[in-house]
């Protein structure tokens, strides 16, 4: 047991200066240990905040951690009793593990690893060390390491049910359902009425069926989507529409079709679809530039005319929209224009899309098939 250790060269410092140094995390007396004193403290087993990853992995290089290695050697160092040393490490690990804390689990891993490094010939003891380390690894979320240690324990003790349980639960955490069943089958081959293995296997088989069902649904959904995409592309090509799509000389036809579908579907105001009657349905936004406002028709069938929609929006006897305070927008006064496929210069430098006047009574399909109309 260690009491409070004071390491202050404070002959030339006031009490206030010492307190300020402590508040900064820079104890004044430690400067005599050199510029790397913090690193050296972190590598000391009494002061380290986290267990080295090498200890967790079981690959501790003693030359790189001399103080930690010496500390472990001082605890159990009896060259004449290798098996006793391994047993001591196991018991020490068990004490740390039972604390139920993250720090305790890390320390338990250290002890179990050191026990295995004794290379004793007692297979049962080594199997216990592997199995216990698997439990500690499991407790800190290292499920793959836990599986490996469980397998190592089982290779030494083929009927070790605790190791089989740990391996099955680790695979469950990893989501490897077929592996869970395999581990359960190993346990049931030893104890065919084992309730834990039976329940875990039944639960896993049920989940596996659910996954297979979901996979079938997803496969069917993807197949349906591919069919719908093919039908949509065929409908667009059949109508010979002037669709805007930036050119890419390096792409093939399949890539261009994919990009075209993405441009038609990934819009903020909806996407183009093909209805059950084989008609294209478009999202159409009506702009009123004088008032900087707009209306969105999310499903505008190609056989429908603009007048059909405007008659609902601006009925002869109806109330005008709030923004049309003077009642200027009527079926008789509204003029409809769409973006043209051509541009015009502005101020000799900038270009803008020309507008193409269309008839309100024409169907949307007829308007879109006009070569002067650009669909974007």
CSV table of C-alpha atoms in Angstrom, one decimal:
chain,number,residue,atom,x,y,z
A,1,UNK,CA,0.0,0.0,0.0
A,2,UNK,CA,1.3,3.4,-0.9
A,3,UNK,CA,0.6,6.7,0.8
A,4,UNK,CA,0.7,10.2,-0.7
A,5,UNK,CA,4.0,10.7,-2.4
A,6,UNK,CA,5.4,14.3,-2.4
A,7,UNK,CA,8.2,15.1,-4.9
A,8,UNK,CA,8.6,18.8,-4.6
A,9,UNK,CA,11.8,20.9,-4.7
A,10,UNK,CA,10.0,23.7,-3.0
A,11,UNK,CA,12.8,25.5,-1.2
A,12,UNK,CA,12.6,28.4,-3.6
A,13,UNK,CA,8.8,28.4,-4.0
A,14,UNK,CA,6.0,29.8,-2.0
A,15,UNK,CA,2.9,27.8,-1.1
A,16,UNK,CA,0.9,29.7,-3.6
A,17,UNK,CA,3.3,29.0,-6.4
A,18,UNK,CA,3.2,25.3,-5.6
A,19,UNK,CA,-0.6,25.3,-5.7
A,20,UNK,CA,-0.6,27.0,-9.1
A,21,UNK,CA,1.8,24.5,-10.5
A,22,UNK,CA,-0.4,21.6,-9.2
A,23,UNK,CA,-3.4,23.3,-10.8
A,24,UNK,CA,-1.6,23.3,-14.1
A,25,UNK,CA,-0.9,19.6,-13.8
A,26,UNK,CA,2.8,20.4,-13.6
A,27,UNK,CA,4.1,19.4,-10.2
A,28,UNK,CA,7.3,21.6,-9.6
A,29,UNK,CA,9.5,18.9,-8.2
A,30,UNK,CA,9.1,16.6,-11.2
A,31,UNK,CA,11.2,18.8,-13.5
A,32,UNK,CA,14.3,17.1,-12.2
A,33,UNK,CA,13.2,13.8,-13.9
A,34,UNK,CA,13.7,15.3,-17.3
A,35,UNK,CA,11.4,16.4,-20.2
A,36,UNK,CA,9.9,12.9,-20.7
A,37,UNK,CA,8.6,12.6,-17.1
A,38,UNK,CA,5.0,12.5,-18.1
A,39,UNK,CA,5.6,9.6,-20.6
A,40,UNK,CA,7.6,7.7,-18.0
A,41,UNK,CA,4.8,8.2,-15.4
A,42,UNK,CA,2.2,7.0,-17.9
A,43,UNK,CA,4.2,3.8,-18.5
A,44,UNK,CA,4.4,3.0,-14.8
A,45,UNK,CA,1.8,0.5,-13.6
A,46,UNK,CA,1.0,2.6,-10.5
A,47,UNK,CA,0.2,5.7,-12.5
A,48,UNK,CA,-1.0,4.6,-16.0
A,49,UNK,CA,-4.6,5.7,-16.9
A,50,UNK,CA,-5.1,3.0,-19.6
A,51,UNK,CA,-3.9,-0.5,-20.1
A,52,UNK,CA,-1.5,-0.8,-23.1
A,53,UNK,CA,-3.2,-2.3,-26.2
A,54,UNK,CA,-0.4,-4.9,-26.3
A,55,UNK,CA,-1.6,-6.3,-23.0
A,56,UNK,CA,-5.2,-6.5,-24.3
A,57,UNK,CA,-3.9,-8.2,-27.5
A,58,UNK,CA,-1.6,-10.5,-25.5
A,59,UNK,CA,1.4,-9.2,-27.4
A,60,UNK,CA,3.2,-7.4,-24.6
A,61,UNK,CA,6.9,-6.7,-25.5
A,62,UNK,CA,8.7,-6.8,-22.2
A,63,UNK,CA,11.6,-4.6,-23.5
A,64,UNK,CA,9.1,-1.8,-24.4
A,65,UNK,CA,7.4,-1.9,-21.0
A,66,UNK,CA,10.2,-2.8,-18.5
A,67,UNK,CA,8.6,-1.4,-15.4
A,68,UNK,CA,5.3,-3.1,-16.0
A,69,UNK,CA,7.0,-6.4,-16.8
A,70,UNK,CA,9.2,-6.1,-13.7
A,71,UNK,CA,6.0,-5.3,-11.6
A,72,UNK,CA,4.4,-8.5,-12.9
A,73,UNK,CA,7.6,-10.5,-12.3
A,74,UNK,CA,7.8,-9.3,-8.7
A,75,UNK,CA,4.2,-10.5,-8.1
A,76,UNK,CA,4.8,-14.0,-9.3
A,77,UNK,CA,8.4,-15.1,-10.0
A,78,UNK,CA,9.2,-18.6,-9.1
A,79,UNK,CA,11.2,-20.4,-11.8
A,80,UNK,CA,10.8,-23.7,-10.0
A,81,UNK,CA,7.0,-23.6,-10.0
A,82,UNK,CA,5.8,-22.6,-13.5
A,83,UNK,CA,2.3,-24.1,-13.0
A,84,UNK,CA,2.0,-22.4,-9.6
A,85,UNK,CA,2.9,-19.1,-11.2
A,86,UNK,CA,0.2,-19.6,-13.9
A,87,UNK,CA,-2.3,-20.5,-11.2
A,88,UNK,CA,-1.4,-17.4,-9.2
A,89,UNK,CA,-1.9,-15.2,-12.3
A,90,UNK,CA,-5.3,-16.9,-12.9
A,91,UNK,CA,-6.5,-16.2,-9.4
A,92,UNK,CA,-5.2,-12.6,-9.5
A,93,UNK,CA,-7.1,-12.1,-12.8
A,94,UNK,CA,-10.3,-13.6,-11.3
A,95,UNK,CA,-10.1,-11.0,-8.4
A,96,UNK,CA,-9.8,-8.2,-10.9
A,97,UNK,CA,-12.5,-9.5,-13.1
A,98,UNK,CA,-15.0,-9.8,-10.3
A,99,UNK,CA,-14.7,-6.1,-9.6
A,100,UNK,CA,-16.9,-5.6,-12.6
A,101,UNK,CA,-15.2,-2.5,-13.8
A,102,UNK,CA,-13.5,-1.6,-17.1
A,103,UNK,CA,-10.2,-1.2,-15.3
A,104,UNK,CA,-10.7,-4.5,-13.6
A,105,UNK,CA,-11.3,-6.3,-16.9
A,106,UNK,CA,-8.2,-4.8,-18.4
A,107,UNK,CA,-6.1,-5.8,-15.4
A,108,UNK,CA,-7.7,-9.3,-15.6
A,109,UNK,CA,-6.5,-9.6,-19.2
A,110,UNK,CA,-3.0,-8.7,-18.1
A,111,UNK,CA,-3.0,-11.4,-15.5
A,112,UNK,CA,-4.5,-14.1,-17.7
A,113,UNK,CA,-2.0,-13.2,-20.5
A,114,UNK,CA,0.9,-13.5,-18.1
A,115,UNK,CA,-0.4,-16.8,-16.8
A,116,UNK,CA,-0.5,-18.2,-20.4
A,117,UNK,CA,3.0,-16.8,-21.0
A,118,UNK,CA,4.3,-19.2,-18.3
A,119,UNK,CA,3.8,-22.0,-20.9
A,120,UNK,CA,2.9,-24.6,-18.3
A,121,UNK,CA,2.0,-28.1,-19.4
A,122,UNK,CA,-1.3,-28.2,-17.6
A,123,UNK,CA,-3.9,-28.1,-20.4
A,124,UNK,CA,-6.8,-27.7,-18.1
A,125,UNK,CA,-5.3,-24.7,-16.4
A,126,UNK,CA,-4.3,-23.1,-19.8
A,127,UNK,CA,-7.9,-23.7,-21.0
A,128,UNK,CA,-9.2,-21.9,-18.0
A,129,UNK,CA,-6.9,-19.0,-18.6
A,130,UNK,CA,-8.0,-18.7,-22.2
A,131,UNK,CA,-11.7,-19.0,-21.2
A,132,UNK,CA,-11.4,-16.4,-18.4
A,133,UNK,CA,-9.5,-14.1,-20.7
A,134,UNK,CA,-12.3,-14.6,-23.3
A,135,UNK,CA,-14.8,-13.5,-20.6
A,136,UNK,CA,-12.8,-10.3,-19.9
A,137,UNK,CA,-12.4,-9.6,-23.6
A,138,UNK,CA,-16.1,-10.0,-24.0
A,139,UNK,CA,-16.8,-7.6,-21.1
A,140,UNK,CA,-14.9,-4.8,-22.9
A,141,UNK,CA,-16.5,-5.5,-26.3
A,142,UNK,CA,-13.6,-7.4,-27.9
A,143,UNK,CA,-15.9,-10.1,-29.3
A,144,UNK,CA,-13.5,-11.4,-32.0
A,145,UNK,CA,-10.7,-11.7,-29.4
A,146,UNK,CA,-13.2,-13.4,-27.1
A,147,UNK,CA,-14.1,-15.9,-29.9
A,148,UNK,CA,-10.4,-16.7,-30.5
A,149,UNK,CA,-9.7,-17.3,-26.8
A,150,UNK,CA,-12.8,-19.5,-26.6
A,151,UNK,CA,-11.6,-21.6,-29.5
A,152,UNK,CA,-8.2,-21.9,-28.0
A,153,UNK,CA,-9.7,-23.1,-24.7
A,154,UNK,CA,-11.9,-25.6,-26.5
A,155,UNK,CA,-8.8,-26.9,-28.4
A,156,UNK,CA,-7.3,-27.8,-25.1
A,157,UNK,CA,-10.5,-29.0,-23.4
A,158,UNK,CA,-13.0,-30.2,-26.1
A,159,UNK,CA,-15.8,-30.7,-23.6
A,160,UNK,CA,-15.4,-27.2,-22.0
A,161,UNK,CA,-19.0,-26.0,-22.0
A,162,UNK,CA,-18.2,-22.6,-20.5
A,163,UNK,CA,-15.8,-21.9,-23.4
A,164,UNK,CA,-18.5,-23.0,-25.9
A,165,UNK,CA,-21.0,-20.7,-24.2
A,166,UNK,CA,-18.6,-17.7,-24.4
A,167,UNK,CA,-17.8,-18.5,-28.1
A,168,UNK,CA,-21.5,-18.7,-29.0
A,169,UNK,CA,-22.4,-15.4,-27.2
A,170,UNK,CA,-19.4,-13.6,-28.8
A,171,UNK,CA,-20.6,-14.7,-32.3
A,172,UNK,CA,-24.1,-13.5,-31.4
A,173,UNK,CA,-22.7,-10.1,-30.6
A,174,UNK,CA,-20.9,-10.1,-33.9
A,175,UNK,CA,-24.1,-11.0,-35.7
A,176,UNK,CA,-22.7,-14.2,-37.2
A,177,UNK,CA,-25.8,-16.3,-36.8
A,178,UNK,CA,-24.6,-19.4,-38.6
A,179,UNK,CA,-21.6,-19.4,-36.3
A,180,UNK,CA,-23.8,-19.1,-33.2
A,181,UNK,CA,-25.7,-22.2,-34.3
A,182,UNK,CA,-22.4,-24.0,-34.9
A,183,UNK,CA,-21.2,-23.3,-31.4
A,184,UNK,CA,-24.5,-24.3,-29.9
A,185,UNK,CA,-24.3,-27.6,-31.8
A,186,UNK,CA,-20.9,-28.2,-30.3
A,187,UNK,CA,-22.4,-27.8,-26.8
A,188,UNK,CA,-25.4,-29.9,-27.6
A,189,UNK,CA,-23.2,-32.7,-28.9
A,190,UNK,CA,-21.8,-32.9,-25.4
A,191,UNK,CA,-25.0,-32.2,-23.4
A,192,UNK,CA,-28.0,-32.6,-25.7
A,193,UNK,CA,-30.5,-31.3,-23.2
A,194,UNK,CA,-28.6,-28.2,-22.2
A,195,UNK,CA,-31.3,-25.5,-21.8
A,196,UNK,CA,-29.1,-22.6,-22.6
A,197,UNK,CA,-27.8,-24.0,-25.9
A,198,UNK,CA,-31.3,-25.1,-26.9
A,199,UNK,CA,-32.8,-21.7,-26.2
A,200,UNK,CA,-30.0,-19.8,-27.9
A,201,UNK,CA,-30.2,-22.1,-31.0
A,202,UNK,CA,-34.0,-21.7,-31.3
A,203,UNK,CA,-33.7,-18.0,-30.9
A,204,UNK,CA,-30.9,-17.8,-33.5
A,205,UNK,CA,-32.7,-20.0,-36.0
A,206,UNK,CA,-35.8,-17.7,-35.8
A,207,UNK,CA,-33.6,-14.6,-36.3
A,208,UNK,CA,-31.9,-16.4,-39.3
A,209,UNK,CA,-35.3,-17.0,-40.8
A,210,UNK,CA,-36.2,-13.4,-40.4
A,211,UNK,CA,-33.0,-12.3,-42.1
A,212,UNK,CA,-33.6,-14.7,-45.0
A,213,UNK,CA,-37.1,-13.4,-45.3
A,214,UNK,CA,-35.9,-9.8,-45.3
A,215,UNK,CA,-33.2,-10.7,-47.9
A,216,UNK,CA,-35.9,-12.2,-50.2
A,217,UNK,CA,-38.0,-9.0,-49.8
A,218,UNK,CA,-35.1,-6.8,-50.6
A,219,UNK,CA,-34.2,-8.9,-53.6
A,220,UNK,CA,-37.8,-8.7,-54.8
A,221,UNK,CA,-37.8,-4.9,-54.2
A,222,UNK,CA,-34.6,-4.5,-56.2
A,223,UNK,CA,-36.0,-6.7,-59.0
A,224,UNK,CA,-39.2,-4.6,-59.2
A,225,UNK,CA,-37.2,-1.4,-59.1
A,226,UNK,CA,-35.0,-2.6,-62.0
A,227,UNK,CA,-38.1,-3.5,-64.0
A,228,UNK,CA,-39.7,-0.1,-63.3
A,229,UNK,CA,-36.5,1.7,-64.3
A,230,UNK,CA,-36.4,-0.2,-67.6
A,231,UNK,CA,-40.0,0.6,-68.3
A,232,UNK,CA,-39.5,4.3,-67.5
A,233,UNK,CA,-36.4,4.5,-69.7
A,234,UNK,CA,-38.3,2.8,-72.6
A,235,UNK,CA,-41.2,5.3,-72.1
A,236,UNK,CA,-38.9,8.3,-72.2
A,237,UNK,CA,-37.0,7.1,-75.3
A,238,UNK,CA,-40.3,6.3,-77.0
A,239,UNK,CA,-41.5,9.9,-76.5
A,240,UNK,CA,-38.2,11.4,-77.9
A,241,UNK,CA,-38.0,14.1,-75.2
A,242,UNK,CA,-35.4,16.8,-75.0
A,243,UNK,CA,-34.0,15.9,-71.5
A,244,UNK,CA,-31.2,18.0,-70.1
A,245,UNK,CA,-28.2,15.9,-69.0
A,246,UNK,CA,-24.6,17.2,-68.9
A,247,UNK,CA,-22.4,15.3,-71.3
A,248,UNK,CA,-19.8,12.8,-70.2
A,249,UNK,CA,-17.7,11.5,-73.0
A,250,UNK,CA,-16.2,8.7,-71.0
A,251,UNK,CA,-19.4,7.0,-69.9
A,252,UNK,CA,-21.2,4.2,-71.6
A,253,UNK,CA,-24.9,3.9,-72.3
A,254,UNK,CA,-25.7,2.1,-69.1
A,255,UNK,CA,-23.9,4.7,-67.0
A,256,UNK,CA,-25.8,7.5,-68.9
A,257,UNK,CA,-29.1,5.8,-68.3
A,258,UNK,CA,-28.3,5.4,-64.6
A,259,UNK,CA,-27.4,9.1,-64.4
A,260,UNK,CA,-30.6,10.0,-66.3
A,261,UNK,CA,-32.8,8.0,-63.8
A,262,UNK,CA,-31.0,9.6,-60.9
A,263,UNK,CA,-31.6,13.1,-62.3
A,264,UNK,CA,-35.3,12.4,-62.8
A,265,UNK,CA,-35.8,10.8,-59.3
A,266,UNK,CA,-33.5,12.8,-57.0
A,267,UNK,CA,-35.3,16.2,-57.0
A,268,UNK,CA,-36.6,18.2,-54.1
A,269,UNK,CA,-40.1,18.5,-55.6
A,270,UNK,CA,-40.8,14.9,-56.6
A,271,UNK,CA,-39.8,12.5,-59.4
A,272,UNK,CA,-41.0,11.2,-62.7
A,273,UNK,CA,-43.0,8.0,-62.6
A,274,UNK,CA,-44.9,5.7,-64.9
A,275,UNK,CA,-48.5,5.0,-63.8
A,276,UNK,CA,-50.5,1.8,-64.2
A,277,UNK,CA,-51.8,2.9,-67.6
A,278,UNK,CA,-48.3,3.5,-68.9
A,279,UNK,CA,-48.6,7.3,-68.8
A,280,UNK,CA,-45.7,9.5,-67.5
A,281,UNK,CA,-46.5,11.5,-64.5
A,282,UNK,CA,-44.2,14.6,-63.9
A,283,UNK,CA,-43.6,17.0,-61.1
A,284,UNK,CA,-44.2,20.5,-62.5
A,285,UNK,CA,-43.5,23.8,-60.8
A,286,UNK,CA,-45.4,26.9,-61.9
A,287,UNK,CA,-43.5,30.1,-61.4
A,288,UNK,CA,-45.0,33.6,-61.0
A,289,UNK,CA,-41.8,35.8,-61.4
A,290,UNK,CA,-43.7,39.1,-60.8
A,291,UNK,CA,-44.5,38.0,-57.3
A,292,UNK,CA,-41.4,35.7,-56.7
A,293,UNK,CA,-43.7,32.8,-55.8
A,294,UNK,CA,-44.6,29.4,-57.2
A,295,UNK,CA,-47.0,26.4,-57.1
A,296,UNK,CA,-46.0,22.8,-57.2
A,297,UNK,CA,-48.0,20.1,-59.0
A,298,UNK,CA,-46.3,16.9,-57.8
A,299,UNK,CA,-48.3,14.6,-60.1
A,300,UNK,CA,-49.0,16.1,-63.5
A,301,UNK,CA,-50.1,13.4,-65.9
A,302,UNK,CA,-48.8,13.9,-69.4
A,303,UNK,CA,-52.3,13.7,-70.9
A,304,UNK,CA,-53.5,16.6,-68.8
A,305,UNK,CA,-53.3,20.2,-70.0
A,306,UNK,CA,-52.0,23.1,-68.1
A,307,UNK,CA,-55.5,24.7,-68.4
A,308,UNK,CA,-56.9,21.7,-66.4
A,309,UNK,CA,-54.8,22.6,-63.5
A,310,UNK,CA,-55.0,26.4,-63.8
A,311,UNK,CA,-58.8,26.2,-63.9
A,312,UNK,CA,-58.7,24.9,-60.3
A,313,UNK,CA,-56.2,27.4,-59.2
A,314,UNK,CA,-57.8,30.4,-60.8
A,315,UNK,CA,-61.5,29.6,-61.1
A,316,UNK,CA,-63.7,32.3,-62.9
A,317,UNK,CA,-65.9,32.9,-59.8
A,318,UNK,CA,-63.2,32.0,-57.3
A,319,UNK,CA,-61.1,34.0,-54.9
A,320,UNK,CA,-57.7,35.1,-56.2
A,321,UNK,CA,-54.5,33.9,-54.3
A,322,UNK,CA,-53.4,36.1,-51.5
A,323,UNK,CA,-50.3,37.3,-53.4
A,324,UNK,CA,-52.5,38.4,-56.4
A,325,UNK,CA,-54.0,41.4,-54.6
A,326,UNK,CA,-55.2,43.1,-57.8
A,327,UNK,CA,-56.8,39.9,-59.3
A,328,UNK,CA,-54.6,40.2,-62.4
A,329,UNK,CA,-54.2,36.4,-62.8
A,330,UNK,CA,-57.2,34.9,-64.7
A,331,UNK,CA,-57.6,32.1,-67.2
A,332,UNK,CA,-57.9,34.8,-69.9
A,333,UNK,CA,-54.8,36.8,-68.9
A,334,UNK,CA,-52.3,34.1,-67.9
A,335,UNK,CA,-49.5,33.4,-70.4
A,336,UNK,CA,-47.5,30.2,-70.0
A,337,UNK,CA,-43.9,29.9,-71.0
A,338,UNK,CA,-41.3,27.1,-70.5
A,339,UNK,CA,-37.5,27.0,-70.7
A,340,UNK,CA,-36.2,26.8,-74.2
A,341,UNK,CA,-33.4,24.6,-75.4
A,342,UNK,CA,-31.7,27.8,-76.6
A,343,UNK,CA,-29.9,30.5,-74.7
A,344,UNK,CA,-29.5,34.2,-75.3
A,345,UNK,CA,-26.7,36.6,-74.3
A,346,UNK,CA,-27.2,39.2,-71.6
A,347,UNK,CA,-24.9,42.3,-71.4
A,348,UNK,CA,-22.6,40.6,-73.9
A,349,UNK,CA,-21.3,38.1,-71.3
A,350,UNK,CA,-23.8,36.1,-69.3
A,351,UNK,CA,-26.3,33.8,-70.9
A,352,UNK,CA,-29.8,32.8,-69.9
A,353,UNK,CA,-32.4,30.3,-71.0
A,354,UNK,CA,-34.8,31.6,-73.6
A,355,UNK,CA,-38.5,31.2,-72.9
A,356,UNK,CA,-40.8,29.4,-75.2
A,357,UNK,CA,-44.5,30.4,-75.2
A,358,UNK,CA,-46.9,27.4,-75.1
A,359,UNK,CA,-50.6,26.9,-75.5
A,360,UNK,CA,-52.4,26.3,-72.2
A,361,UNK,CA,-54.8,23.9,-73.8
A,362,UNK,CA,-52.1,21.6,-75.1
A,363,UNK,CA,-51.4,18.4,-73.2
A,364,UNK,CA,-48.2,18.3,-71.1
A,365,UNK,CA,-46.9,15.5,-73.5
A,366,UNK,CA,-47.4,17.7,-76.5
A,367,UNK,CA,-45.5,20.6,-74.8
A,368,UNK,CA,-42.6,18.4,-73.7
A,369,UNK,CA,-42.3,16.9,-77.3
A,370,UNK,CA,-41.6,20.3,-78.8
A,371,UNK,CA,-38.0,20.4,-79.8
A,372,UNK,CA,-37.7,23.9,-78.5
A,373,UNK,CA,-38.6,22.8,-74.9
A,374,UNK,CA,-35.8,21.8,-72.5
A,375,UNK,CA,-36.7,19.4,-69.7
A,376,UNK,CA,-34.5,20.0,-66.7
